[in-house]
Short mmCIF file of C-alpha atoms in Angstrom, two decimals:
data_model
loop_
_atom_site.label_atom_id
_atom_site.label_comp_id
_atom_site.label_asym_id
_atom_site.label_seq_id
_atom_site.Cartn_x
_atom_site.Cartn_y
_atom_site.Cartn_z
CA UNK A 9 -6.77 9.25 -30.80
CA UNK A 10 -9.21 9.38 -27.88
CA UNK A 11 -12.54 7.61 -28.41
CA UNK A 12 -15.41 8.34 -26.05
CA UNK A 13 -17.89 5.69 -24.99
CA UNK A 14 -21.11 6.66 -23.24
CA UNK A 15 -22.89 4.17 -21.04
CA UNK A 16 -26.24 3.59 -19.35
CA UNK A 17 -27.74 6.88 -20.60
CA UNK A 18 -26.14 8.59 -17.63
CA UNK A 19 -24.05 11.04 -19.66
CA UNK A 20 -21.05 9.24 -18.22
CA UNK A 21 -18.14 9.13 -20.61
CA UNK A 22 -15.32 6.59 -20.80
CA UNK A 23 -12.17 7.82 -22.50
CA UNK A 24 -10.47 5.23 -24.67
CA UNK A 25 -6.89 5.97 -25.78
CA UNK A 26 -6.29 4.21 -29.09
CA UNK A 27 -3.85 4.29 -32.03
CA UNK A 28 -4.78 6.47 -35.01
CA UNK A 29 -7.46 5.11 -37.37
CA UNK A 30 -8.44 2.31 -34.99
CA UNK A 31 -11.74 1.72 -33.22
CA UNK A 32 -12.47 -0.10 -29.97
CA UNK A 33 -12.95 -3.84 -30.30
CA UNK A 34 -16.71 -4.52 -30.29
CA UNK A 35 -16.42 -7.56 -28.02
CA UNK A 36 -14.38 -5.57 -25.50
CA UNK A 37 -16.88 -2.69 -25.67
CA UNK A 38 -19.77 -5.11 -25.08
CA UNK A 39 -17.93 -6.47 -22.05
CA UNK A 40 -17.32 -2.93 -20.86
CA UNK A 41 -21.02 -2.08 -21.07
CA UNK A 42 -21.79 -5.21 -19.10
CA UNK A 43 -19.29 -4.10 -16.45
CA UNK A 44 -20.86 -0.65 -16.13
CA UNK A 45 -24.08 -2.27 -14.94
CA UNK A 46 -22.22 -1.92 -11.64
CA UNK A 47 -24.00 1.46 -11.49
CA UNK A 48 -27.34 -0.40 -11.19
CA UNK A 49 -25.96 -2.56 -8.40
CA UNK A 50 -24.81 0.54 -6.49
CA UNK A 51 -28.28 2.12 -6.83
CA UNK A 52 -29.94 -1.00 -5.42
CA UNK A 53 -27.49 -1.10 -2.51
CA UNK A 54 -28.04 2.60 -1.74
CA UNK A 55 -31.67 1.76 -1.00
CA UNK A 56 -30.55 -0.61 1.77
CA UNK A 57 -30.31 1.24 5.12
CA UNK A 58 -26.77 1.53 6.49
CA UNK A 59 -25.09 -0.53 3.77
CA UNK A 60 -23.05 2.52 2.82
CA UNK A 61 -22.48 4.33 6.10
CA UNK A 62 -19.43 6.49 5.38
CA UNK A 63 -19.67 7.64 1.78
CA UNK A 64 -22.14 7.73 -1.06
CA UNK A 65 -20.51 5.37 -3.58
CA UNK A 66 -19.44 6.89 -6.87
CA UNK A 67 -17.65 5.79 -10.00
CA UNK A 68 -15.63 8.94 -10.60
CA UNK A 69 -14.00 8.03 -13.88
CA UNK A 70 -13.12 5.17 -16.21
CA UNK A 71 -10.38 5.26 -18.86
CA UNK A 72 -9.16 2.57 -21.25
CA UNK A 73 -5.48 2.20 -22.06
CA UNK A 74 -4.25 1.77 -25.67
CA UNK A 75 -3.96 -2.04 -25.29
CA UNK A 76 -7.67 -2.30 -24.36
CA UNK A 77 -9.11 -5.69 -25.30
CA UNK A 78 -11.60 -8.28 -24.07
CA UNK A 79 -10.89 -9.97 -20.77
CA UNK A 80 -13.02 -12.15 -18.51
CA UNK A 81 -15.84 -10.03 -17.11
CA UNK A 82 -13.85 -6.78 -17.13
CA UNK A 83 -11.75 -5.81 -20.17
CA UNK A 84 -7.97 -5.75 -20.04
CA UNK A 85 -6.73 -2.16 -19.98
CA UNK A 86 -9.58 -0.87 -17.80
CA UNK A 87 -8.72 1.74 -15.17
CA UNK A 88 -11.52 2.80 -12.83
CA UNK A 89 -11.49 5.41 -10.06
CA UNK A 90 -14.12 5.01 -7.35
CA UNK A 91 -15.05 6.72 -4.12
CA UNK A 92 -16.48 4.94 -1.09
CA UNK A 93 -16.08 1.39 -2.36
CA UNK A 94 -13.80 -1.05 -4.13
CA UNK A 95 -14.42 -3.77 -6.72
CA UNK A 96 -12.20 -6.84 -6.23
CA UNK A 97 -12.91 -8.15 -9.73
CA UNK A 98 -11.58 -4.93 -11.24
CA UNK A 99 -8.04 -6.12 -10.51
CA UNK A 100 -8.71 -9.67 -11.71
CA UNK A 101 -7.71 -12.94 -10.11
CA UNK A 102 -4.03 -12.66 -11.01
CA UNK A 103 -3.54 -10.07 -8.28
CA UNK A 104 -0.23 -8.22 -8.63
CA UNK A 105 0.55 -9.57 -12.01
CA UNK A 106 3.33 -7.16 -12.87
CA UNK A 107 6.74 -6.35 -14.31
CA UNK A 108 10.27 -6.52 -12.91
CA UNK A 109 13.19 -5.04 -14.83
CA UNK A 110 16.94 -5.60 -14.36
CA UNK A 111 19.98 -4.00 -15.93
CA UNK A 112 23.23 -5.97 -16.38
CA UNK A 113 26.80 -5.45 -17.56
CA UNK A 114 26.53 -8.35 -20.02
CA UNK A 115 26.82 -7.98 -23.80
CA UNK A 116 24.69 -9.79 -26.37
CA UNK A 117 27.76 -11.60 -27.76
CA UNK A 118 28.26 -13.34 -24.41
CA UNK A 119 24.69 -14.63 -24.56
CA UNK A 120 24.83 -15.76 -28.19
CA UNK A 121 28.13 -17.64 -27.73
CA UNK A 122 26.64 -19.78 -24.95
CA UNK A 123 23.00 -19.89 -26.10
CA UNK A 124 22.77 -23.69 -26.29
CA UNK A 125 24.18 -24.13 -22.78
CA UNK A 126 21.99 -21.34 -21.44
CA UNK A 127 18.93 -22.94 -23.01
CA UNK A 128 19.59 -26.29 -21.33
CA UNK A 129 20.23 -24.66 -17.96
CA UNK A 130 17.14 -22.46 -18.22
CA UNK A 131 14.94 -25.40 -19.12
CA UNK A 132 16.26 -27.32 -16.12
CA UNK A 133 15.86 -24.56 -13.54
CA UNK A 134 12.58 -23.11 -14.82
CA UNK A 135 10.72 -26.23 -15.92
CA UNK A 136 12.46 -29.39 -14.71
CA UNK A 137 12.53 -29.03 -10.94
CA UNK A 138 15.83 -27.17 -10.64
CA UNK A 139 14.53 -24.11 -8.77
CA UNK A 140 15.68 -25.00 -5.24
CA UNK A 141 13.71 -22.44 -3.19
CA UNK A 142 13.20 -23.94 0.28
CA UNK A 143 11.22 -21.92 2.83
CA UNK A 144 10.06 -22.46 6.39
CA UNK A 145 6.46 -21.95 7.38
CA UNK A 146 7.61 -18.89 9.30
CA UNK A 147 9.04 -17.44 6.08
CA UNK A 148 5.88 -18.13 4.11
CA UNK A 149 3.71 -16.56 6.77
CA UNK A 150 6.01 -13.50 6.89
CA UNK A 151 5.88 -13.34 3.07
CA UNK A 152 2.07 -13.44 2.97
CA UNK A 153 1.64 -10.88 5.76
CA UNK A 154 4.51 -8.49 5.07
CA UNK A 155 5.79 -9.24 1.56
CA UNK A 156 9.42 -8.52 0.75
CA UNK A 157 9.92 -6.88 4.14
CA UNK A 158 8.82 -10.15 5.75
CA UNK A 159 11.27 -12.10 3.61
CA UNK A 160 14.04 -9.69 4.59
CA UNK A 161 13.24 -10.24 8.26
CA UNK A 162 13.24 -14.05 8.00
CA UNK A 163 15.78 -14.75 5.24
CA UNK A 164 18.23 -16.44 7.64
CA UNK A 165 15.77 -19.32 8.08
CA UNK A 166 16.87 -20.68 4.69
CA UNK A 167 20.56 -20.74 5.69
CA UNK A 168 21.68 -19.72 2.19
CA UNK A 169 20.48 -23.02 0.74
CA UNK A 170 19.46 -23.26 -2.91
CA UNK A 171 18.76 -19.92 -4.57
CA UNK A 172 18.94 -18.15 -1.23
CA UNK A 173 22.70 -17.89 -1.80
CA UNK A 174 21.89 -14.95 -4.09
CA UNK A 175 19.88 -13.19 -1.38
CA UNK A 176 22.01 -10.36 0.03
CA UNK A 177 20.03 -8.54 2.74
CA UNK A 178 21.77 -5.19 2.30
CA UNK A 179 21.04 -5.18 -1.44
CA UNK A 180 17.46 -6.38 -1.02
CA UNK A 181 16.77 -3.71 1.58
CA UNK A 182 18.00 -1.08 -0.89
CA UNK A 183 15.89 -2.56 -3.67
CA UNK A 184 12.72 -2.16 -1.59
CA UNK A 185 12.90 1.51 -2.63
CA UNK A 186 12.76 0.42 -6.27
CA UNK A 187 9.66 -1.70 -5.73
CA UNK A 188 6.15 -0.31 -5.62
CA UNK A 189 4.71 -0.41 -2.09
CA UNK A 190 8.21 -1.58 -1.07
CA UNK A 191 6.89 -4.97 -2.19
CA UNK A 192 5.14 -5.15 1.16
CA UNK A 193 1.37 -4.98 1.71
CA UNK A 194 0.48 -5.44 5.38
CA UNK A 195 -2.11 -8.21 5.80
CA UNK A 196 -3.73 -9.07 9.13
CA UNK A 197 -4.79 -12.54 8.06
CA UNK A 198 -3.62 -15.45 5.92
CA UNK A 199 -7.11 -16.86 5.41
CA UNK A 200 -7.18 -20.28 3.73
CA UNK A 201 -3.39 -20.46 3.34
CA UNK A 202 -2.54 -22.53 6.41
CA UNK A 203 -1.77 -25.73 4.50
CA UNK A 204 0.42 -23.87 2.02
CA UNK A 205 2.36 -22.17 4.83
CA UNK A 206 3.20 -25.55 6.36
CA UNK A 207 5.46 -26.41 9.30
CA UNK A 208 6.67 -23.25 11.06
CA UNK A 209 10.29 -24.38 11.53
CA UNK A 210 10.88 -26.92 8.75
CA UNK A 211 12.40 -26.03 5.36
CA UNK A 212 10.13 -27.38 2.62
CA UNK A 213 9.47 -26.79 -1.08
CA UNK A 214 6.29 -25.75 -2.89
CA UNK A 215 5.27 -25.83 -6.54
CA UNK A 216 4.36 -22.14 -6.88
CA UNK A 217 7.20 -19.80 -5.96
CA UNK A 218 9.53 -19.16 -8.89
CA UNK A 219 6.92 -19.89 -11.58
CA UNK A 220 6.38 -17.70 -14.66
CA UNK A 221 2.78 -18.76 -15.27
CA UNK A 222 0.96 -19.20 -18.56
CA UNK A 223 -0.66 -16.92 -21.15
CA UNK A 224 1.31 -13.78 -21.89
CA UNK A 225 3.67 -14.14 -18.93
CA UNK A 226 7.36 -14.42 -19.73
CA UNK A 227 10.96 -13.75 -18.83
CA UNK A 228 12.79 -12.07 -21.69
CA UNK A 229 16.47 -11.30 -22.10
CA UNK A 230 16.80 -8.18 -24.25
CA UNK A 231 19.35 -5.87 -25.83
CA UNK A 232 19.09 -2.09 -25.51
CA UNK A 233 18.68 -1.13 -29.17
CA UNK A 234 18.02 2.61 -28.97
CA UNK A 235 18.18 5.32 -26.36
CA UNK A 236 15.89 8.34 -26.72
CA UNK A 237 16.48 10.11 -23.40
CA UNK A 238 20.16 9.98 -22.53
CA UNK A 239 19.85 11.75 -19.19
CA UNK A 240 17.19 9.39 -17.83
CA UNK A 241 18.88 6.35 -19.35
CA UNK A 242 22.15 7.24 -17.63
CA UNK A 243 20.40 7.72 -14.29
CA UNK A 244 18.71 4.34 -14.70
CA UNK A 245 21.90 2.52 -15.81
CA UNK A 246 20.50 1.88 -19.31
CA UNK A 247 23.35 1.59 -21.84
CA UNK A 248 23.03 1.02 -25.57
CA UNK A 249 23.95 -2.54 -26.52
CA UNK A 250 23.75 -3.81 -22.94
CA UNK A 251 21.69 -6.83 -21.90
CA UNK A 252 18.62 -6.26 -19.72
CA UNK A 253 16.02 -8.62 -18.27
CA UNK A 254 12.27 -7.97 -18.41
CA UNK A 255 10.05 -10.20 -16.31
CA UNK A 256 6.25 -10.44 -16.45
CA UNK A 257 4.66 -12.73 -13.83
CA UNK A 258 1.98 -12.74 -11.17
CA UNK A 259 0.57 -14.49 -8.12
CA UNK A 260 -0.46 -17.80 -9.74
CA UNK A 261 -2.77 -20.03 -7.66
CA UNK A 262 -2.37 -17.77 -4.63
CA UNK A 263 -3.93 -14.94 -6.62
CA UNK A 264 -6.71 -17.24 -7.78
CA UNK A 265 -7.37 -18.27 -4.16
CA UNK A 266 -7.47 -14.64 -3.02
CA UNK A 267 -9.66 -13.60 -5.93
CA UNK A 268 -12.19 -16.32 -5.15
CA UNK A 269 -12.08 -15.46 -1.45
CA UNK A 270 -12.74 -11.79 -2.21
CA UNK A 271 -15.75 -12.71 -4.30
CA UNK A 272 -17.04 -14.89 -1.47
CA UNK A 273 -16.56 -12.03 1.02
CA UNK A 274 -18.56 -9.68 -1.21
CA UNK A 275 -21.35 -12.20 -1.62
CA UNK A 276 -21.51 -12.85 2.14
CA UNK A 277 -22.25 -9.19 2.90
CA UNK A 278 -24.65 -8.74 0.00
CA UNK A 279 -28.13 -8.03 1.44
CA UNK A 280 -30.36 -11.08 1.65
CA UNK A 281 -33.29 -10.88 -0.74
CA UNK A 282 -31.72 -8.25 -2.97
CA UNK A 283 -31.34 -9.20 -6.62
CA UNK A 284 -27.76 -10.24 -7.31
CA UNK A 285 -25.95 -8.47 -10.16
CA UNK A 286 -26.33 -10.19 -13.52
CA UNK A 287 -22.74 -9.34 -14.40
CA UNK A 288 -21.60 -11.02 -11.14
CA UNK A 289 -19.50 -7.97 -10.28
CA UNK A 290 -19.79 -7.11 -6.59
CA UNK A 291 -18.70 -3.92 -4.81
CA UNK A 292 -17.42 -3.86 -1.25
CA UNK A 293 -18.17 -0.71 0.77
CA UNK A 294 -15.24 1.05 2.37
CA UNK A 295 -17.00 1.21 5.73
CA UNK A 296 -18.40 -2.32 5.86
CA UNK A 297 -18.52 -3.78 9.35
CA UNK A 298 -20.26 -7.03 8.39
CA UNK A 299 -17.89 -9.94 9.10
CA UNK A 300 -15.06 -7.44 9.13
CA UNK A 301 -15.30 -7.78 5.36
CA UNK A 302 -13.23 -4.73 4.45
CA UNK A 303 -10.23 -5.91 6.47
CA UNK A 304 -10.56 -9.47 5.16
CA UNK A 305 -10.69 -8.17 1.58
CA UNK A 306 -7.50 -6.15 1.94
CA UNK A 307 -5.74 -9.01 3.71
CA UNK A 308 -6.63 -11.50 0.98
CA UNK A 309 -5.52 -9.01 -1.68
CA UNK A 310 -2.34 -8.28 0.24
CA UNK A 311 -1.51 -11.98 0.58
CA UNK A 312 -1.62 -12.40 -3.19
CA UNK A 313 0.18 -9.12 -3.91
CA UNK A 314 2.98 -10.05 -1.51
CA UNK A 315 3.33 -13.44 -3.15
CA UNK A 316 3.51 -11.80 -6.59
CA UNK A 317 6.41 -9.60 -5.48
CA UNK A 318 8.21 -12.60 -3.96
CA UNK A 319 7.58 -14.72 -7.05
CA UNK A 320 9.24 -12.14 -9.32
CA UNK A 321 12.12 -11.78 -6.85
CA UNK A 322 12.93 -15.49 -7.10
CA UNK A 323 12.46 -15.59 -10.86
CA UNK A 324 15.18 -12.95 -10.93
CA UNK A 325 17.42 -15.18 -8.81
CA UNK A 326 16.75 -18.03 -11.22
CA UNK A 327 18.05 -16.18 -14.28
CA UNK A 328 20.92 -14.85 -12.17
CA UNK A 329 21.84 -18.44 -11.30
CA UNK A 330 21.73 -19.47 -14.98
CA UNK A 331 24.00 -16.63 -16.10
CA UNK A 332 26.40 -17.05 -13.19
CA UNK A 333 26.84 -20.77 -13.80
CA UNK A 334 27.38 -20.43 -17.57
CA UNK A 335 28.90 -16.97 -18.01
CA UNK A 336 30.55 -16.32 -14.65
CA UNK A 337 30.08 -13.47 -12.20
CA UNK A 338 28.31 -10.38 -13.55
CA UNK A 339 26.48 -7.31 -12.31
CA UNK A 340 22.67 -7.36 -12.17
CA UNK A 341 20.72 -4.41 -10.74
CA UNK A 342 17.00 -3.94 -10.20
CA UNK A 343 15.54 -0.87 -11.91
CA UNK A 344 11.88 -1.26 -10.88
CA UNK A 345 9.11 -3.69 -9.94
CA UNK A 346 5.45 -2.69 -10.25
CA UNK A 347 2.02 -4.37 -10.46
CA UNK A 348 -0.43 -4.28 -13.35
CA UNK A 349 -3.39 -5.70 -11.44
CA UNK A 350 -4.20 -4.08 -8.12
CA UNK A 351 -6.23 -1.38 -6.34
CA UNK A 352 -4.39 1.77 -5.32
CA UNK A 353 -5.49 4.28 -2.71
CA UNK A 354 -5.13 7.73 -4.26
CA UNK A 355 -5.59 11.19 -2.76
CA UNK A 356 -6.59 13.89 -5.19
CA UNK A 357 -7.79 17.40 -4.37
CA UNK A 358 -8.16 16.47 -0.71
CA UNK A 359 -10.34 13.42 -1.35
CA UNK A 360 -9.45 9.73 -1.18
CA UNK A 361 -10.23 7.45 -4.10
CA UNK A 362 -9.54 3.89 -5.19
CA UNK A 363 -7.89 3.38 -8.56
CA UNK A 364 -8.47 -0.10 -9.96
CA UNK A 365 -6.12 -1.26 -12.68
CA UNK A 366 -6.68 -4.46 -14.62
CA UNK A 367 -3.95 -4.96 -17.20
CA UNK A 368 -2.67 -1.42 -16.82
CA UNK A 369 0.42 0.00 -15.16
CA UNK A 370 1.16 3.16 -13.20
CA UNK A 371 2.71 6.10 -15.00
CA UNK A 372 3.34 8.53 -12.17
CA UNK A 373 5.25 11.71 -12.89
CA UNK A 374 7.78 13.59 -10.79
CA UNK A 375 5.11 14.75 -8.33
CA UNK A 376 3.80 11.22 -7.77
CA UNK A 377 7.36 9.90 -7.34
CA UNK A 378 8.35 12.58 -4.82
CA UNK A 379 10.66 11.28 -2.07
CA UNK A 380 11.84 8.40 -4.27
CA UNK A 381 14.94 8.07 -6.43
CA UNK A 382 12.66 8.55 -9.48
CA UNK A 383 11.49 12.02 -8.41
CA UNK A 384 13.60 13.78 -11.08
CA UNK A 385 12.49 11.59 -13.97
CA UNK A 386 9.08 10.03 -13.33
CA UNK A 387 8.08 6.44 -12.76
CA UNK A 388 9.68 3.72 -14.90
CA UNK A 389 7.01 2.38 -17.30
CA UNK A 390 7.81 -1.01 -18.82
CA UNK A 391 5.70 -1.87 -21.88
CA UNK A 392 6.54 -5.17 -23.57
CA UNK A 393 5.64 -5.97 -27.15
CA UNK A 394 4.56 -9.40 -28.29
CA UNK A 395 7.11 -12.21 -28.57
CA UNK A 396 9.74 -11.30 -31.10
CA UNK A 397 8.92 -7.60 -31.27
CA UNK A 398 10.45 -4.59 -29.56
CA UNK A 399 9.62 -3.60 -26.01
CA UNK A 400 9.91 -0.10 -24.56
CA UNK A 401 11.04 1.60 -21.39
CA UNK A 402 9.39 4.95 -20.71
CA UNK A 403 9.07 7.42 -17.87
CA UNK A 404 5.66 8.37 -16.53
CA UNK A 405 4.43 11.95 -16.90
CA UNK A 406 1.73 11.88 -14.20
CA UNK A 407 -1.18 12.56 -16.56
CA UNK A 408 -4.34 12.78 -14.42
CA UNK A 409 -6.58 12.62 -17.53
CA UNK A 410 -5.33 9.05 -18.08
CA UNK A 411 -5.61 8.35 -14.33
CA UNK A 412 -1.83 8.23 -14.06
CA UNK A 413 -1.95 4.96 -16.04
CA UNK A 414 -0.37 3.36 -19.10
CA UNK A 415 -0.63 0.16 -21.12
CA UNK A 416 0.85 -3.03 -19.75
CA UNK A 417 1.64 -4.37 -23.24
CA UNK A 418 0.67 -4.28 -26.88
CA UNK A 419 -2.77 -5.79 -26.33
CA UNK A 420 -4.36 -8.65 -28.21
CA UNK A 421 -6.00 -8.14 -31.58
CA UNK A 422 -6.87 -11.84 -31.96
CA UNK A 423 -8.24 -14.21 -29.38
CA UNK A 424 -6.03 -17.15 -28.50
CA UNK A 425 -8.40 -19.43 -30.41
CA UNK A 426 -8.18 -17.32 -33.57
CA UNK A 427 -4.41 -16.92 -33.29
CA UNK A 428 -3.92 -20.69 -33.29
CA UNK A 429 -5.58 -20.99 -36.70
CA UNK A 430 -3.78 -20.19 -39.98
CA UNK A 431 -0.85 -17.79 -40.40
CA UNK A 432 1.41 -20.73 -41.28
CA UNK A 433 3.96 -18.70 -43.24
CA UNK A 434 4.07 -15.91 -40.66
CA UNK A 435 4.51 -18.49 -37.92
CA UNK A 436 7.33 -20.25 -39.82
CA UNK A 437 9.21 -16.98 -40.33
CA UNK A 438 8.74 -16.05 -36.69
CA UNK A 439 10.15 -19.38 -35.46
CA UNK A 440 13.14 -19.18 -37.82
CA UNK A 441 14.42 -15.90 -36.43
CA UNK A 442 13.32 -16.00 -32.81
CA UNK A 443 14.64 -18.09 -29.90
CA UNK A 444 12.00 -19.21 -27.43
CA UNK A 445 12.60 -21.54 -24.48
CA UNK A 446 9.59 -23.56 -23.31
CA UNK A 447 9.13 -26.64 -21.10
CA UNK A 448 9.04 -28.75 -24.28
CA UNK A 449 12.19 -29.13 -26.37
CA UNK A 450 10.79 -30.01 -29.84
CA UNK A 451 14.23 -31.21 -30.97
CA UNK A 452 14.49 -33.95 -28.38
CA UNK A 453 14.59 -37.39 -30.00
CA UNK A 454 11.79 -38.80 -27.83
CA UNK A 455 9.56 -35.78 -28.59
CA UNK A 456 9.95 -35.60 -32.37
CA UNK A 457 7.61 -38.54 -32.93
CA UNK A 458 4.95 -37.30 -30.50
CA UNK A 459 2.66 -35.31 -32.78
CA UNK A 460 0.13 -34.84 -29.97
CA UNK A 461 2.70 -33.12 -27.77
CA UNK A 462 4.15 -31.09 -30.64
CA UNK A 463 0.70 -29.93 -31.70
CA UNK A 464 -0.08 -28.57 -28.22
CA UNK A 465 3.38 -26.99 -28.03
CA UNK A 466 2.92 -25.23 -31.36
CA UNK A 467 -0.57 -24.03 -30.46
CA UNK A 468 0.68 -22.48 -27.21
CA UNK A 469 3.29 -20.49 -29.16
CA UNK A 470 0.91 -19.52 -31.98
CA UNK A 471 -1.48 -18.12 -29.36
CA UNK A 472 1.18 -15.62 -28.28
CA UNK A 473 2.87 -15.00 -31.65
CA UNK A 474 3.33 -11.40 -32.92
CA UNK A 475 0.40 -11.48 -35.33
CA UNK A 476 -1.95 -12.11 -32.37
CA UNK A 477 -1.09 -8.68 -30.93
CA UNK A 478 -1.41 -5.04 -31.87
CA UNK A 479 1.56 -3.14 -33.26
CA UNK A 480 3.64 -2.10 -30.26
CA UNK A 481 5.00 1.00 -32.02
CA UNK A 482 1.46 2.31 -32.55
CA UNK A 483 0.64 1.64 -28.90
CA UNK A 484 3.72 3.54 -27.75
CA UNK A 485 2.89 6.46 -30.04
CA UNK A 486 -0.42 6.95 -28.19
CA UNK A 487 1.46 7.33 -24.91
CA UNK A 488 3.81 9.97 -26.24
CA UNK A 489 1.15 11.84 -28.23
CA UNK A 490 -1.13 12.19 -25.22
CA UNK A 491 1.64 12.92 -22.70
CA UNK A 492 1.05 9.75 -20.73
CA UNK A 493 4.71 8.68 -20.77
CA UNK A 494 7.93 9.72 -22.52
CA UNK A 495 10.35 7.42 -24.34
CA UNK A 496 13.58 6.37 -22.66
CA UNK A 497 14.77 3.30 -24.60
CA UNK A 498 13.75 0.63 -27.11
CA UNK A 499 14.63 -2.99 -26.37
CA UNK A 500 14.97 -5.95 -28.73
CA UNK A 501 14.59 -9.59 -27.65
CA UNK A 502 17.53 -12.00 -27.53
CA UNK A 503 15.45 -14.89 -26.21
CA UNK A 504 12.20 -15.43 -24.32
CA UNK A 505 11.34 -17.97 -21.63
CA UNK A 506 7.66 -19.00 -21.62
CA UNK A 507 5.75 -21.77 -19.92
#
């Protein structure tokens, strides 16, 4: 079902892709209307001489993905195409929050037989200081400025210490072709990151790299339950019954820093004396020369995006280390890594646009994936369900009506606050059949008597439990019905790691 939402009496229409018999959430729609007051801001700025020198700014189109729900200022699942300007807030502060997907030659039985040992090892490496990811300042600077290509260039600095023993340059260079933007966004500056970068030659540790993050971020080990497209599945090394790894993480405090810096940059160039937008959403003109704002904006965004790619890379090494230590040597191959939150430059019909995605993923078809190894099938689209439910792997169909975009998950139907309340029986049943690994082990003797700790632990899980989210099968059906993406495989969880 496609709902249409008109805004600001401008005869502008927003297309909202939703499951059958559902209607857009009223709180999300209210937030959307508040966001579209950006049109008023653009009109005020157009009256300022020379603010827009190159192009008349235009919002070309807005669509809402099937997991559309309220966010913070701009709804999750919003995709906006603009001309002549960008909107930093339309990718959120968790810049390059995204998905990374691995195939393996492991079987579920191997995991289940060693689940207790795996749980202890995972808790140690993910939450108890066992990561071991030393980096020199030179490596961090290369990471921030050149992403995964920068890490490839400087990987010898780490001398194979800690998790770097899993870094094989020839494999990582090949995997750049399976990573959007090659995992490498060129940034001219590393503004405000000098202290984090640290000593240029010395190997040191930080508390960010290799972190899942909170909220709906996770690492999930899954079993391939069903295959719908055998040809694509075979090409992508997807085998029924095999174990795969789905990883959802972002740029953490680096993204927050870059998001705040981008907002500051936009405010600095905003004309003095002009009324500031009530919705606090600021555009940045493509041709801005004030304080070199445009270049600073892309550098700050690139810093965070590059960190997001690197963060997911090391999270992959972390689960590889766990499996290798407990199960022995095994094969683990990257299928794809792609952002949910970023701004893409897009050429269409000879014109250049900016596609902003906040909580939405790319779903390029064969044309969009030309000159890549996905050119015959379309872009891998990874859509996770809520904890305990199925997730899906699809292939993008390059639908321009949906702005080449798909959902990044099931989408919330309850706020975190509402999800914490009630549903005791549903929560009990969920916990009985599902294995979740968190920083807190509720079975530890010294934790069992700490009701304050256990209460917070339970609330964090309730907030992300299945009943807090929309039905993933209904969300997937919208994608197939409207030719946004085609099914490749259904995945079932074996266990989930969440902070």
